[in-house]
Coordinates of C-alpha atoms and ligand atoms in Angstrom, one line a residue:
Chain A
X1116 CA 13.9 -8.2 3.8
X1117 CA 10.3 -8.0 5.0
X1118 CA 8.8 -11.0 6.8
X1119 CA 5.2 -10.9 7.9
X1120 CA 4.3 -13.9 10.1
X1121 CA 0.7 -14.7 11.0
X1122 CA -0.4 -11.1 10.8
X1123 CA -3.8 -10.5 12.2
X1124 CA -5.6 -7.2 12.4
X1125 CA -9.0 -6.8 14.1
X1126 CA -11.1 -3.7 14.4
X1127 CA -13.7 -3.3 17.1
X1128 CA -16.6 -2.0 15.1
X1129 CA -20.2 -1.1 16.0
X1130 CA -21.4 -4.5 14.7
X1131 CA -18.9 -6.7 16.4
X1132 CA -15.2 -7.0 15.5
X1133 CA -14.0 -6.9 11.9
X1134 CA -11.2 -9.2 11.0
X1135 CA -9.5 -7.1 8.3
X1136 CA -6.4 -9.3 8.1
X1137 CA -6.5 -13.0 9.0
X1138 CA -3.2 -14.8 9.7
X1139 CA -1.3 -13.5 6.7
X1140 CA 2.3 -14.6 6.2
X1141 CA 4.4 -13.1 3.5
X1142 CA 8.1 -12.9 2.6
X1143 CA 9.2 -9.9 0.5
X1144 CA 12.7 -10.1 -0.8
X1145 CA 15.3 -7.4 -1.1
X1146 CA 15.0 -5.1 -4.1
X1147 CA 11.8 -6.9 -5.2
X1148 CA 8.7 -5.1 -6.5
X1149 CA 6.0 -7.0 -4.7
X1150 CA 2.3 -6.4 -5.6
X1151 CA -0.8 -7.0 -3.5
X1152 CA -4.0 -7.2 -5.4
X1153 CA -7.6 -7.7 -4.3
X1154 CA -11.0 -6.2 -4.4
X1155 CA -12.1 -3.3 -2.2
X1156 CA -12.2 -4.1 1.5
X1157 CA -10.0 -7.1 1.1
X1158 CA -7.6 -5.7 3.7
X1159 CA -4.8 -4.7 1.4
X1160 CA -4.3 -1.2 2.9
X1161 CA -4.5 -2.6 6.4
X1162 CA -1.9 -5.2 5.7
X1163 CA 0.4 -2.7 4.0
X1164 CA 0.1 -0.3 7.0
X1165 CA 1.3 -3.0 9.4
X1166 CA 4.7 -2.8 7.7
X1167 CA 5.4 0.7 9.0
X1168 CA 3.1 0.1 12.0
X1169 CA 0.6 2.8 11.0
X1170 CA -1.6 -0.1 12.0
X1171 CA -0.3 -2.2 14.8
X1172 CA -1.2 -5.9 14.2
X1173 CA -3.4 -7.5 16.9
X1174 CA -1.5 -10.7 16.3
X1175 CA 1.7 -12.0 14.5
X1176 CA 4.9 -10.2 13.9
X1177 CA 6.6 -7.8 11.5
X1178 CA 10.2 -8.6 10.9
X1179 CA 12.4 -6.3 8.9
X1180 CA 15.9 -7.3 8.1
X1181 CA 15.8 -9.9 10.8
X1182 CA 14.6 -7.5 13.5
X1183 CA 11.2 -8.0 15.1
X1184 CA 9.7 -4.4 14.9
X1185 CA 6.2 -5.3 16.0
X1186 CA 6.6 -3.8 19.5
X1187 CA 8.6 -0.7 18.4
X1188 CA 7.5 2.6 20.0
X1189 CA 8.9 6.1 20.4
X1190 CA 12.3 6.8 18.8
X1191 CA 12.7 3.2 17.6
X1192 CA 9.4 3.4 15.7
X1193 CA 10.2 6.8 14.2
X1194 CA 13.6 5.6 13.1
X1195 CA 11.9 2.6 11.4
X1196 CA 9.6 5.0 9.6
X1197 CA 12.4 7.1 8.4
X1198 CA 13.8 4.0 6.7
X1199 CA 10.4 3.2 5.2
X1200 CA 8.9 5.6 2.6
X1201 CA 5.2 5.6 1.8
X1202 CA 3.0 7.1 -1.0
X1203 CA -0.7 7.3 -1.2
X1204 CA -3.6 7.3 -3.6
X1205 CA -4.7 10.8 -2.6
X1206 CA -1.0 12.0 -2.5
X1207 CA -1.5 13.5 1.0
X1208 CA 0.7 16.5 0.5
X1209 CA 0.6 19.5 2.9
X1210 CA -1.4 22.0 0.9
X1211 CA -0.2 24.9 2.9
X1212 CA 3.4 24.2 2.0
X1213 CA 5.2 24.5 -1.3
X1214 CA 6.8 21.5 -3.0
X1215 CA 10.1 22.5 -1.4
X1216 CA 8.4 22.8 2.0
X1217 CA 6.7 19.3 1.7
X1218 CA 10.0 17.6 1.0
X1219 CA 11.9 19.7 3.5
X1220 CA 9.5 18.6 6.2
X1221 CA 10.5 15.0 5.7
X1222 CA 14.1 16.0 6.0
X1223 CA 13.5 18.2 9.0
X1224 CA 11.9 15.2 10.7
X1225 CA 15.1 13.3 10.3
X1226 CA 17.0 16.1 11.9
X1227 CA 18.7 17.5 8.8
X1228 CA 20.1 21.0 8.9
X1229 CA 18.9 23.9 6.7
X1230 CA 22.0 23.6 4.5
X1231 CA 21.6 19.8 4.0
X1232 CA 17.9 20.4 3.1
X1233 CA 18.8 23.1 0.6
X1234 CA 21.1 20.6 -1.2
X1235 CA 18.9 17.5 -0.9
X1236 CA 15.6 18.9 -2.1
X1237 CA 16.8 19.8 -5.6
X1238 CA 18.5 16.4 -5.9
X1239 CA 15.1 14.7 -5.1
X1240 CA 13.2 16.9 -7.5
X1241 CA 15.6 16.1 -10.2
X1242 CA 15.1 12.4 -9.5
X1243 CA 11.4 12.7 -9.9
X1244 CA 11.6 15.1 -12.8
X1245 CA 10.1 18.2 -11.2
X1246 CA 13.0 20.5 -11.0
X1247 CA 11.0 23.6 -12.1
X1248 CA 8.2 23.1 -9.5
X1249 CA 10.1 23.8 -6.3
X1250 CA 8.1 26.8 -5.4
X1251 CA 4.7 25.6 -6.6
X1252 CA 1.9 24.7 -4.1
X1253 CA 0.1 21.4 -4.4
X1254 CA -3.1 23.0 -5.6
X1255 CA -1.2 24.2 -8.7
X1256 CA 0.0 20.7 -9.7
X1257 CA -1.5 17.9 -11.7
X1258 CA -2.2 14.5 -10.2
X1259 CA 0.9 13.0 -11.7
X1260 CA 3.0 15.9 -10.5
X1261 CA 1.6 15.6 -7.0
X1262 CA 2.4 11.9 -6.9
X1263 CA 6.0 12.8 -8.0
X1264 CA 6.2 15.1 -5.0
X1265 CA 4.9 12.3 -2.9
X1266 CA 7.6 10.0 -4.2
X1267 CA 10.3 12.6 -3.6
X1268 CA 9.1 13.1 -0.1
X1269 CA 9.0 9.4 0.5
X1270 CA 12.6 9.0 -0.8
X1271 CA 13.9 12.0 1.1
X1272 CA 15.7 10.0 3.8
X1273 CA 16.9 7.3 1.5
X1274 CA 14.7 4.5 2.7
X1275 CA 15.2 0.8 1.9
X1276 CA 11.5 0.2 1.4
X1277 CA 8.8 2.1 -0.4
X1278 CA 5.2 1.3 0.5
X1279 CA 2.7 2.3 -2.2
X1280 CA -1.1 2.3 -1.4
X1281 CA -2.8 2.4 -4.8
X1282 CA -0.4 5.2 -6.1
X1283 CA -2.0 5.3 -9.5
X1284 CA -5.7 4.8 -8.8
X1285 CA -6.4 8.5 -9.0
X1286 CA -4.5 9.0 -12.3
X1287 CA -5.3 8.6 -15.9
X1288 CA -3.8 5.8 -18.0
X1289 CA -0.9 7.8 -19.4
X1290 CA 0.1 9.4 -16.1
X1291 CA -0.2 5.9 -14.5
X1292 CA 2.4 4.4 -16.8
X1293 CA 4.8 7.3 -16.3
X1294 CA 4.5 7.0 -12.5
X1295 CA 5.0 3.2 -12.8
X1296 CA 8.0 3.8 -14.9
X1297 CA 9.4 6.1 -12.3
X1298 CA 8.8 3.5 -9.6
X1299 CA 10.6 0.9 -11.6
X1300 CA 13.5 3.2 -12.3
X1301 CA 13.8 3.9 -8.5
X1302 CA 13.7 0.2 -7.8
X1303 CA 16.5 -0.5 -10.3
X1304 CA 18.8 2.5 -9.7
X1305 CA 18.4 2.9 -6.0
X1306 CA 17.8 -0.8 -5.1
X1307 CA 14.7 0.1 -3.1
X1308 CA 12.3 -2.7 -2.2
X1309 CA 8.8 -1.7 -3.3
X1310 CA 5.5 -3.0 -2.0
X1311 CA 2.6 -1.8 -4.1
X1312 CA -1.1 -2.2 -3.6
X1313 CA -3.4 -2.1 -6.6
X1314 CA -6.7 -3.3 -7.8
X1315 CA -5.6 -3.1 -11.5
X1316 CA -4.0 -6.3 -12.9
X1317 CA -2.4 -4.0 -15.5
X1318 CA -0.3 -2.4 -12.8
X1319 CA 0.9 -5.8 -11.6
X1320 CA 1.8 -6.8 -15.2
X1321 CA 3.7 -3.6 -15.8
X1322 CA 6.1 -3.6 -12.8
X1323 CA 5.7 -6.4 -10.3
X1324 CA 8.1 -9.3 -9.9
X1325 CA 5.8 -11.2 -7.5
X1326 CA 2.3 -10.7 -6.4
X1327 CA -0.1 -11.8 -3.6
X1328 CA -3.8 -12.0 -4.2
X1329 CA -5.9 -11.0 -1.3
X1330 CA -9.6 -11.8 -0.6
X1331 CA -11.5 -11.2 2.5
X1332 CA -8.5 -10.7 4.7
X1333 CA -6.6 -13.7 3.5
X1334 CA -3.9 -14.3 0.9
X1335 CA -5.4 -16.8 -1.4
X1336 CA -2.5 -17.1 -3.8
X1337 CA 1.0 -15.8 -4.2
X1338 CA 3.8 -16.2 -6.7
X1339 CA 5.7 -14.9 -9.7
X1340 CA 3.6 -12.6 -11.7
X1341 CA 3.9 -14.7 -14.9
X1342 CA 2.8 -17.8 -13.1
X1343 CA -0.2 -16.1 -11.5
X1344 CA -1.4 -15.0 -14.9
X1345 CA -0.5 -18.1 -16.8
X1346 CA -1.8 -20.5 -14.1
X1347 CA -4.2 -18.9 -11.7
X1348 CA -5.1 -21.6 -9.1
X1349 CA -7.7 -19.9 -6.9
X1350 CA -11.2 -19.1 -8.3
X1351 CA -10.8 -15.5 -7.2
X1352 CA -7.5 -15.1 -9.1
X1353 CA -9.0 -16.7 -12.2
X1354 CA -11.7 -14.1 -12.2
X1355 CA -9.2 -11.3 -11.8
X1356 CA -7.1 -12.7 -14.6
X1357 CA -10.1 -13.4 -16.9
X1358 CA -11.2 -9.8 -16.5
X1359 CA -7.9 -8.6 -17.9
X1360 CA -8.0 -11.1 -20.9
X1361 CA -11.4 -11.0 -22.4
X1362 CA -11.7 -13.1 -25.6
X1363 CA -15.4 -13.7 -25.9
X1364 CA -16.7 -14.1 -29.5
X1365 CA -19.8 -12.3 -30.7
X1366 CA -22.7 -14.7 -31.2
X1367 CA -23.0 -13.8 -34.9
X1368 CA -19.4 -15.0 -35.6
X1369 CA -20.1 -18.4 -34.0
X1370 CA -23.3 -18.8 -36.0
X1371 CA -21.9 -17.8 -39.3
X1372 CA -18.9 -20.0 -38.8
X1373 CA -19.7 -23.7 -39.6
X1374 CA -16.2 -25.1 -39.1
X1375 CA -14.2 -25.8 -36.0
X1376 CA -13.3 -22.9 -33.6
X1377 CA -10.3 -23.4 -31.5
X1378 CA -8.7 -21.3 -28.7
X1379 CA -5.0 -21.6 -28.6
X1380 CA -3.3 -20.7 -25.3
X1381 CA 0.2 -19.3 -25.4
X1382 CA 2.4 -19.6 -22.4
X1383 CA 6.2 -19.4 -22.2
X1384 CA 8.6 -19.8 -25.1
X1385 CA 6.3 -21.9 -27.3
X1386 CA 4.5 -18.8 -28.5
X1387 CA 7.3 -18.0 -30.8
X1388 CA 7.0 -21.1 -32.9
X1389 CA 5.1 -20.7 -36.2
X1390 CA 2.3 -23.1 -35.4
X1391 CA -0.3 -21.6 -37.7
X1392 CA 1.7 -21.4 -40.8
X1393 CA 3.0 -24.9 -40.2
X1394 CA -0.6 -26.2 -39.9
X1395 CA -1.6 -24.5 -43.1
X1396 CA 1.4 -26.0 -44.9
X1397 CA 1.0 -29.5 -43.6
X1398 CA -2.7 -30.0 -43.8
X1399 CA -3.9 -27.5 -46.4
X1400 CA -6.8 -26.3 -44.2
X1401 CA -8.1 -22.7 -44.2
X1402 CA -7.2 -20.8 -41.1
X1403 CA -9.0 -17.7 -40.1
X1404 CA -8.0 -15.6 -37.0
X1405 CA -11.1 -14.4 -35.2
X1406 CA -9.8 -12.9 -32.0
X1407 CA -6.6 -12.8 -30.0
X1408 CA -4.3 -11.1 -27.5
X1409 CA -0.8 -11.9 -26.7
X1410 CA 1.2 -9.9 -24.2
X1411 CA 4.6 -10.1 -22.7
X1412 CA 5.0 -10.2 -19.0
X1413 CA 8.6 -9.9 -17.8
X1414 CA 9.6 -10.7 -21.4
X1415 CA 7.5 -13.9 -21.6
X1416 CA 4.6 -14.2 -23.9
X1417 CA 1.1 -15.0 -22.5
X1418 CA -2.2 -14.9 -24.2
X1419 CA -4.6 -16.7 -26.5
X1420 CA -5.7 -16.8 -30.1
X1421 CA -9.1 -17.8 -31.4
X1422 CA -9.1 -19.3 -34.9
X1423 CA -11.5 -21.2 -37.2
X1424 CA -10.3 -24.2 -39.2
X1425 CA -12.1 -25.0 -42.5
X1426 CA -11.7 -27.9 -44.8
X1427 CA -12.3 -31.6 -45.0
X1428 CA -13.7 -32.6 -41.5
X1429 CA -11.2 -35.4 -41.1
X1430 CA -8.2 -33.3 -42.0
X1431 CA -9.5 -30.6 -39.7
X1432 CA -9.5 -33.0 -36.8
X1433 CA -5.9 -34.0 -37.6
X1434 CA -4.9 -30.4 -37.9
X1435 CA -6.5 -29.7 -34.5
X1436 CA -4.6 -32.5 -32.9
X1437 CA -1.4 -31.3 -34.4
X1438 CA -2.0 -27.7 -33.0
X1439 CA -2.7 -29.2 -29.6
X1440 CA 0.6 -31.0 -29.6
X1441 CA 2.5 -27.8 -30.4
X1442 CA 1.1 -25.3 -27.9
X1443 CA 0.6 -24.9 -24.2
X1444 CA -3.1 -25.5 -24.2
X1445 CA -6.0 -26.0 -26.7
X1446 CA -9.6 -25.4 -26.1
X1447 CA -12.3 -26.4 -28.6
X1448 CA -14.8 -23.6 -28.6
X1449 CA -17.1 -25.2 -31.2
Chain B
X1119 CA -23.1 73.2 20.3
X1120 CA -19.4 73.1 19.6
X1121 CA -18.7 72.4 23.2
X1122 CA -21.2 69.5 23.2
X1123 CA -19.6 68.0 20.1
X1124 CA -16.2 68.1 21.7
X1125 CA -17.5 66.4 24.8
X1126 CA -19.2 63.7 22.8
X1127 CA -16.1 63.1 20.8
X1128 CA -14.1 62.8 24.0
X1129 CA -16.6 60.3 25.4
X1130 CA -16.6 58.3 22.2
X1131 CA -12.8 58.1 22.1
X1132 CA -12.6 57.0 25.7
X1133 CA -15.4 54.4 25.1
X1134 CA -13.7 53.0 22.0
X1135 CA -10.4 52.9 23.8
X1136 CA -12.1 50.8 26.6
X1137 CA -13.7 48.5 24.0
X1138 CA -10.4 48.0 22.2
X1139 CA -8.8 47.2 25.6
X1140 CA -11.5 44.6 26.5
X1141 CA -11.5 43.0 23.0
X1142 CA -7.7 43.1 22.8
X1143 CA -7.1 41.4 26.1
X1144 CA -9.8 38.7 25.4
X1145 CA -8.6 38.1 21.9
X1146 CA -5.0 37.7 22.9
X1147 CA -6.0 35.2 25.6
X1148 CA -8.2 33.3 23.1
X1149 CA -5.1 32.9 21.0
X1150 CA -2.8 32.0 23.8
X1151 CA -5.1 29.6 25.6
X1152 CA -7.9 28.8 23.1
X1153 CA -5.6 27.4 20.4
X1154 CA -3.8 25.0 22.7
X1155 CA -7.1 24.0 24.3
X1156 CA -8.7 23.4 20.9
X1157 CA -5.6 21.4 19.8
X1158 CA -5.7 19.4 23.0
X1159 CA -9.3 18.5 22.4
X1160 CA -8.5 17.6 18.8
X1161 CA -5.4 15.4 19.3
X1162 CA -7.0 13.5 22.1
X1163 CA -10.0 12.5 20.0
X1164 CA -10.6 8.9 19.0
X1165 CA -8.1 7.6 16.4
X1166 CA -5.7 10.4 16.7
X1167 CA -2.1 10.3 17.7
X1168 CA -2.6 11.3 21.4
X1169 CA -5.9 9.6 21.9
X1170 CA -7.0 10.2 25.5
X1171 CA -10.7 9.8 26.3
X1172 CA -10.5 11.4 29.7
X1173 CA -8.8 14.7 28.6
X1174 CA -11.0 14.8 25.5
X1175 CA -14.3 14.4 27.4
X1176 CA -13.4 16.7 30.3
X1177 CA -12.2 19.4 27.9
X1178 CA -15.3 19.1 25.8
X1179 CA -17.6 19.3 28.8
X1180 CA -15.8 22.3 30.3
X1181 CA -16.0 24.2 27.0
X1182 CA -19.7 23.3 26.6
X1183 CA -20.6 24.4 30.1
X1184 CA -19.0 27.8 29.6
X1185 CA -20.6 28.2 26.2
X1186 CA -24.1 27.3 27.5
X1187 CA -24.1 29.8 30.4
X1188 CA -25.7 33.0 29.1
X1189 CA -23.0 35.7 29.1
X1190 CA -24.9 38.0 31.5
X1191 CA -25.0 35.2 34.0
X1192 CA -21.3 34.4 33.4
X1193 CA -20.5 38.0 34.1
X1194 CA -22.0 37.8 37.5
X1195 CA -20.9 34.3 38.3
X1196 CA -17.2 35.1 37.9
X1197 CA -17.3 38.3 40.0
X1198 CA -15.4 36.7 42.9
X1199 CA -12.7 35.5 40.5
X1200 CA -12.6 38.9 38.8
X1201 CA -12.2 40.6 42.3
X1202 CA -9.3 38.3 43.1
X1203 CA -7.5 38.6 39.7
X1204 CA -8.0 42.3 39.0
X1205 CA -8.7 43.7 42.5
X1206 CA -11.9 45.3 41.3
X1207 CA -15.1 44.4 39.5
X1208 CA -15.5 47.6 37.6
X1209 CA -13.8 48.9 34.5
X1210 CA -12.5 47.4 31.3
X1211 CA -9.8 45.2 32.9
X1212 CA -12.4 43.6 35.2
X1213 CA -14.8 43.1 32.3
X1214 CA -12.0 41.3 30.4
X1215 CA -12.1 38.4 32.8
X1216 CA -15.6 37.1 31.9
X1217 CA -15.1 38.2 28.3
X1218 CA -11.9 36.2 28.1
X1219 CA -13.4 33.1 29.7
X1220 CA -16.3 33.1 27.2
X1221 CA -14.0 33.9 24.2
X1222 CA -11.5 31.2 25.1
X1223 CA -14.2 28.5 25.2
X1224 CA -15.8 29.8 22.0
X1225 CA -12.6 30.0 20.1
X1226 CA -11.3 26.6 21.4
X1227 CA -14.3 25.0 19.8
X1228 CA -13.8 26.8 16.5
X1229 CA -10.1 25.8 16.6
X1230 CA -11.2 22.2 17.1
X1231 CA -13.6 22.4 14.2
X1232 CA -11.0 23.9 11.9
X1233 CA -8.6 21.1 12.8
X1234 CA -11.1 18.5 12.0
X1235 CA -11.1 19.8 8.5
X1236 CA -7.5 18.8 8.1
X1237 CA -7.2 15.7 6.0
X1238 CA -6.5 12.6 8.0
X1239 CA -4.4 11.4 5.1
X1240 CA -2.0 14.3 5.4
X1241 CA -1.6 13.6 9.1
X1242 CA -1.0 9.9 8.3
X1243 CA 1.6 10.8 5.7
X1244 CA 3.5 12.9 8.3
X1245 CA 3.3 10.1 10.8
X1246 CA 4.6 7.7 8.2
X1247 CA 7.5 10.1 7.6
X1248 CA 8.5 9.6 11.2
X1249 CA 7.3 12.9 12.6
X1250 CA 6.7 13.4 16.3
X1251 CA 3.3 14.6 17.5
X1252 CA 4.9 18.0 18.2
X1253 CA 6.3 18.2 14.6
X1254 CA 2.9 17.3 13.2
X1255 CA 1.2 20.0 15.2
X1256 CA 3.7 22.7 14.1
X1257 CA 4.3 21.7 10.5
X1258 CA 1.0 20.1 9.5
X1259 CA -2.0 20.9 11.7
X1260 CA -1.4 24.6 12.2
X1261 CA -0.4 25.5 8.7
X1262 CA -3.2 23.3 7.2
X1263 CA -5.9 24.8 9.4
X1264 CA -4.5 28.4 9.4
X1265 CA -7.2 29.8 7.1
X1266 CA -9.9 28.3 9.4
X1267 CA -8.1 29.5 12.5
X1268 CA -8.0 33.0 11.2
X1269 CA -11.7 33.0 10.2
X1270 CA -12.6 31.6 13.6
X1271 CA -10.6 34.4 15.2
X1272 CA -12.5 37.0 13.1
X1273 CA -15.8 35.5 14.3
X1274 CA -14.6 35.6 17.9
X1275 CA -13.5 39.2 17.6
X1276 CA -16.8 40.3 16.2
X1277 CA -18.7 38.4 18.9
X1278 CA -16.4 40.0 21.5
X1279 CA -17.4 43.5 20.3
X1280 CA -21.0 42.6 21.0
X1281 CA -20.3 40.9 24.3
X1282 CA -18.1 43.8 25.4
X1283 CA -21.1 46.1 25.0
X1284 CA -23.0 43.8 27.4
X1285 CA -20.1 43.9 29.8
X1286 CA -20.4 47.7 29.7
X1287 CA -23.8 47.5 31.3
X1288 CA -22.4 46.1 34.5
X1289 CA -19.7 48.7 34.8
X1290 CA -17.2 47.6 32.2
X1291 CA -17.3 50.9 30.3
X1292 CA -16.7 50.9 26.6
X1293 CA -19.0 51.6 23.7
X1294 CA -22.0 49.7 25.0
X1295 CA -21.9 51.6 28.2
X1296 CA -21.8 54.9 26.3
X1297 CA -24.7 54.0 24.1
X1298 CA -26.8 53.0 27.2
X1299 CA -25.9 56.0 29.3
X1300 CA -26.6 58.5 26.6
X1301 CA -29.3 56.8 24.5
X1302 CA -31.3 55.0 27.2
X1303 CA -30.9 57.1 30.4
X1304 CA -30.5 60.6 28.9
X1305 CA -32.5 60.2 25.7
X1306 CA -29.7 61.6 23.6
X1307 CA -30.6 59.5 20.6
X1308 CA -28.0 61.1 18.3
X1309 CA -25.2 59.8 20.5
X1310 CA -26.6 56.3 20.4
X1311 CA -27.0 56.4 16.7
X1312 CA -23.5 57.6 16.1
X1313 CA -22.2 54.9 18.5
X1314 CA -24.1 52.2 16.7
X1315 CA -22.9 53.4 13.3
X1316 CA -19.4 53.3 14.5
X1317 CA -19.8 49.8 15.9
X1318 CA -21.1 48.7 12.5
X1319 CA -18.1 50.2 10.8
X1320 CA -15.8 48.5 13.4
X1321 CA -17.3 45.1 12.9
X1322 CA -17.3 45.4 9.2
X1323 CA -13.6 46.4 9.3
X1324 CA -12.7 43.5 11.5
X1325 CA -14.6 41.1 9.3
X1326 CA -13.0 42.3 6.0
X1327 CA -9.5 42.4 7.5
X1328 CA -9.9 38.8 8.9
X1329 CA -11.3 37.5 5.6
X1330 CA -8.6 39.1 3.5
X1331 CA -5.8 37.7 5.7
X1332 CA -7.4 34.2 5.7
X1333 CA -7.7 34.3 2.0
X1334 CA -4.1 35.3 1.6
X1335 CA -2.8 32.2 3.6
X1336 CA -5.3 29.8 1.9
X1337 CA -3.3 27.7 -0.6
X1338 CA -6.2 25.6 -1.8
Ligands
ATP512 N1 -9.8 2.0 11.3 C1 -10.7 1.1 11.0 N2 -11.7 0.8 11.9 C2 -12.6 -0.2 11.6 N3 -12.6 -0.9 10.4 C3 -11.6 -0.7 9.5 C4 -10.6 0.3 9.8 N4 -9.8 0.3 8.7 C5 -10.2 -0.6 7.9 N5 -11.3 -1.2 8.4 C6 -12.1 -2.3 7.7 O1 -11.2 -3.4 7.4 C7 -11.5 -3.9 6.1 C8 -10.3 -3.8 5.2 O2 -10.0 -2.5 4.9 P1 -8.8 -2.0 4.0 O3 -8.9 -0.6 3.9 O4 -7.6 -2.7 4.4 O5 -9.3 -2.6 2.5 P2 -8.6 -2.4 1.1 O6 -8.3 -3.8 0.6 O7 -7.4 -1.5 1.2 O8 -9.7 -1.8 0.3 P3 -9.7 -0.6 -0.8 O9 -9.3 -1.3 -2.1 O10 -11.1 -0.1 -0.9 O11 -8.7 0.4 -0.4 C9 -12.7 -3.2 5.6 O12 -13.8 -4.0 5.9 C10 -12.7 -1.9 6.4 O13 -14.0 -1.5 6.6
MG513 MG1 -7.0 0.5 0.5

């Protein structure tokens, strides 16, 4: 669907040139939800903007559906943009126009007639759940509602691709999840490929199929979301993942607990096996759960449990060995 | 006494008529020429969709040159042009030539400033929708900056009332001319006071009207 090869973007700045994107190659499949994560200034927006040529790469090529679009200008470029929707962190609605007017503008650009627009706008508003807001102005809408208008506008001309530049970063948690749900629904019902930038790993977990991790203009890691979380390879990815799974024990707990403290890592199907009850039954040790978090990414469990084992030291060692053989990873904390 | 009052009223009516004529012509030309000029300077700026350094710099310099010449000097400088365009250098129509030139330059700058207030993100969203530069100007830039454009027009109108009085000194007629003739040369202070009071009322009315229209179109 979208093939980026050796994309490079340089900006001539006051203090020399800035290399915002360095030789990035990416393949984004049809109907996929593809995430791009990274810290501020990593070059995520710049990379995303090369897909609809808001930013023309200084090197490399953008290939969409087998066509090299990198050099597109004029009518060709505008046609490409009609087929590529985009939504933004700050929504970027025309404040002087009503909700209807904002969506109608995108349709007018595509050369639709007044009658066609009058039919299409209500359809789009129904799709994003804003039927009653047709005549409202952006200033009268909440952030979540503004983003829904943004989505309706982006989908006006039935694009195949939707580019999202931090679409939920200006929204609270609850609104974020409702917008993410809407995006997922759009992906599934309309079969639109979605590329989404975010700096929140939670967003990736919630809707992405695959993700690329960007740091200082480069993609340092790329893969299925579950794999990235379960097996982060690059140091930078590890930090990102660790931040979303914090299992540090308070010092007091460690001091008060004389026995073994173990951290059990759960990955894949093995999380469903009753390891702990089996350990208690076989070895007769006392198990105490101190901390833990297990979540499901794309239906697969991922997480860790911190437990203490108490009992005869020799039996405890045997129990620990047994646990290690039953789960994806075991870490001895103390 | 009654006769004098009638005469003064007639003089006043004529003077205000001339002032309206001068301000009207110049304001119309500011809209017709100043808005496109301001737009041109804006869209040719760095990083915008019709980036063109040459047009941008030349436009900017031209506007600045006109704005930095004191109006009284501009009046005299454009006399040959006035003669050619109007066929005379006296009267409200003739005075409208330098007034229009000054007003166009002044308003073009205000237009540019209002346009700069339009969020780049909104322009970018329109570009990403596949809009042409013309569509962006008509459907994004002008509606988004309309309150600012109207406020700028009000400021221009008020300044024009003042400048038109100056134009009156060199034979343009209008309210300024009246005030000088009666108040300064003939020591009829009461005429001058009435004139000035009327001017204050006029400026106040223009300002309030402009503000209320701008407020009405402002959707923020
Ligand atoms: N038009 C521009 N001119 C000059 N430098 C730019 C321009 N756009 C971006 N940059 C620089 O390129 C780098 C990458 O910017 P970019 O906006 O792509 O980062 P980002 O990953 O999207 O960050 P954020 O999470 O803050 O949005 C930054 O160093 C930025 O300063
Ligand atoms: Mg960004």
